[in-house]
Short mmCIF file of C-alpha atoms in Angstrom, two decimals:
data_model
loop_
_atom_site.label_atom_id
_atom_site.label_comp_id
_atom_site.label_asym_id
_atom_site.label_seq_id
_atom_site.Cartn_x
_atom_site.Cartn_y
_atom_site.Cartn_z
CA UNK A 1348 89.74 114.87 104.82
CA UNK A 1349 88.69 116.88 107.89
CA UNK A 1350 89.11 114.00 110.53
CA UNK A 1351 92.80 113.39 109.06
CA UNK A 1352 93.74 117.50 108.99
CA UNK A 1353 91.94 117.84 112.61
CA UNK A 1354 93.87 114.22 114.24
CA UNK A 1355 96.81 115.54 113.03
CA UNK A 1356 96.79 119.24 114.00
CA UNK A 1357 95.60 117.88 117.83
CA UNK A 1358 98.49 114.98 117.71
CA UNK A 1359 95.94 112.70 117.82
CA UNK A 1360 98.07 109.85 116.72
CA UNK A 1361 95.70 107.14 117.27
CA UNK A 1362 92.97 108.95 115.09
CA UNK A 1363 95.34 109.43 112.31
CA UNK A 1364 96.13 105.67 112.41
CA UNK A 1365 92.43 105.00 112.36
CA UNK A 1366 91.84 106.42 109.30
CA UNK A 1367 94.45 104.61 107.40
CA UNK A 1368 93.60 101.54 105.03
CA UNK A 1369 95.50 98.10 106.05
CA UNK A 1370 96.86 98.30 102.71
CA UNK A 1371 97.91 102.25 102.78
CA UNK A 1372 100.89 102.79 100.64
CA UNK A 1373 103.45 105.62 102.26
CA UNK A 1374 105.72 107.48 100.10
CA UNK A 1375 108.40 109.55 101.71
CA UNK A 1376 110.06 112.62 100.55
CA UNK A 1377 113.61 111.62 101.05
CA UNK A 1378 113.44 107.47 100.64
CA UNK A 1379 112.98 106.09 97.16
CA UNK A 1380 110.61 103.11 97.93
CA UNK A 1381 107.56 103.37 99.34
CA UNK A 1382 106.45 102.04 102.31
CA UNK A 1383 103.23 99.38 102.06
CA UNK A 1384 101.44 98.66 105.26
CA UNK A 1385 99.43 100.75 107.89
CA UNK A 1386 101.75 99.55 110.66
CA UNK A 1387 104.97 101.23 109.13
CA UNK A 1388 103.04 103.87 107.91
CA UNK A 1389 101.52 104.70 111.65
CA UNK A 1390 105.28 104.37 112.81
CA UNK A 1391 106.69 106.63 110.20
CA UNK A 1392 103.75 109.45 110.97
CA UNK A 1393 104.22 109.07 114.48
CA UNK A 1394 108.45 109.68 114.17
CA UNK A 1395 107.53 112.82 112.07
CA UNK A 1396 105.18 114.29 114.62
CA UNK A 1397 108.31 114.16 116.70
CA UNK A 1398 110.24 115.72 114.30
CA UNK A 1399 108.22 118.36 113.15
CA UNK A 1400 108.17 121.62 115.22
CA UNK A 1401 105.96 124.46 114.28
CA UNK A 1402 103.73 122.53 112.26
CA UNK A 1403 100.82 123.65 110.91
CA UNK A 1404 98.37 123.18 107.79
CA UNK A 1405 98.02 126.17 105.32
CA UNK A 1406 95.57 125.09 102.76
CA UNK A 1407 93.54 122.04 101.56
CA UNK A 1408 92.79 121.25 98.12
CA UNK A 1409 90.34 118.28 97.07
CA UNK A 1410 89.62 117.16 93.82
CA UNK A 1411 87.99 113.93 91.93
CA UNK A 1412 84.94 113.68 93.88
CA UNK A 1413 86.40 114.09 96.93
CA UNK A 1414 89.14 111.19 97.23
CA UNK A 1415 91.88 113.18 96.31
CA UNK A 1416 93.71 115.53 98.53
CA UNK A 1417 96.34 118.00 98.98
CA UNK A 1418 97.18 119.60 102.44
CA UNK A 1419 99.66 122.16 102.33
CA UNK A 1420 102.08 122.54 105.18
CA UNK A 1421 104.94 124.24 106.79
CA UNK A 1422 107.24 123.03 109.49
CA UNK A 1423 110.43 123.42 111.17
CA UNK A 1424 113.12 120.83 111.49
CA UNK A 1425 115.96 122.37 114.07
CA UNK A 1426 117.00 125.54 112.44
CA UNK A 1427 115.39 124.83 108.99
CA UNK A 1428 112.16 125.67 107.74
CA UNK A 1429 110.49 123.95 105.57
CA UNK A 1430 107.10 123.64 103.19
CA UNK A 1431 105.40 120.49 102.32
CA UNK A 1432 102.01 118.79 101.03
CA UNK A 1433 100.29 115.49 102.10
CA UNK A 1434 99.07 113.99 98.69
CA UNK A 1435 96.30 111.75 99.87
CA UNK A 1436 93.87 109.27 98.28
CA UNK A 1437 90.86 107.61 99.92
CA UNK A 1438 89.80 104.00 98.39
CA UNK A 1439 86.33 103.21 98.12
CA UNK A 1440 85.69 102.73 101.95
CA UNK A 1441 87.04 106.45 102.63
CA UNK A 1442 90.30 105.28 104.44
CA UNK A 1443 93.52 106.56 103.40
CA UNK A 1444 94.99 104.13 100.99
CA UNK A 1445 97.86 106.43 99.43
CA UNK A 1446 100.04 109.16 101.64
CA UNK A 1447 102.80 110.86 99.35
CA UNK A 1448 104.55 113.82 100.94
CA UNK A 1449 106.71 116.29 99.21
CA UNK A 1450 109.00 118.82 100.77
CA UNK A 1451 110.80 121.71 100.05
CA UNK A 1452 113.70 123.14 99.75
CA UNK A 1453 116.45 120.79 99.59
CA UNK A 1454 118.14 121.63 103.03
CA UNK A 1455 114.85 121.40 104.62
CA UNK A 1456 114.24 117.74 103.05
CA UNK A 1457 117.79 116.76 103.85
CA UNK A 1458 117.47 118.05 107.66
CA UNK A 1459 114.16 115.92 107.65
CA UNK A 1460 116.21 112.95 106.13
CA UNK A 1461 118.71 112.97 108.92
CA UNK A 1462 116.03 113.12 111.77
CA UNK A 1463 114.04 110.42 110.02
CA UNK A 1464 116.94 108.37 109.67
CA UNK A 1465 118.22 108.65 113.18
CA UNK A 1466 115.13 107.25 114.34
CA UNK A 1467 114.58 104.24 111.76
CA UNK A 1468 115.64 101.38 113.37
CA UNK A 1469 113.22 102.45 116.51
CA UNK A 1470 110.18 103.48 113.29
CA UNK A 1471 110.92 99.41 112.10
CA UNK A 1472 110.67 97.84 115.37
CA UNK A 1473 107.63 99.77 116.28
CA UNK A 1474 105.93 98.59 113.26
CA UNK A 1475 106.87 95.33 113.66
CA UNK A 1476 105.55 94.96 117.00
CA UNK A 1477 102.43 96.69 115.76
CA UNK A 1478 102.26 94.10 112.76
CA UNK A 1479 102.46 91.51 115.47
CA UNK A 1480 99.68 92.56 117.91
CA UNK A 1481 97.48 93.35 115.06
CA UNK A 1482 97.54 89.58 114.12
#
């Protein structure tokens, strides 16, 4: 998990993407349906890295023999401060196959939803391009 945390904190999104399993499933804090696949997950993470300001991990929890992790973070979206948690599960190869994000308070989640919603068409286009280049 150290590699993921360090890559996120350094803004090295290529390194973050390399840690994702091809069949990773991303569950958003603001959208009902999960997003399956490395391309869409990487594209979402790239966009959120532009939306979050003052992002920092504050603590890390792990369990299940090192396969389950929780990274507690704080950030800001515009004027709204939020606290969140990345819940991460690793597959047998040590790659991230599940990434669930939760945030609070509601006003922070709403600010995040609005900011990401404004970028969503671009996120989908980037994911389609990533998928095409990976094939």
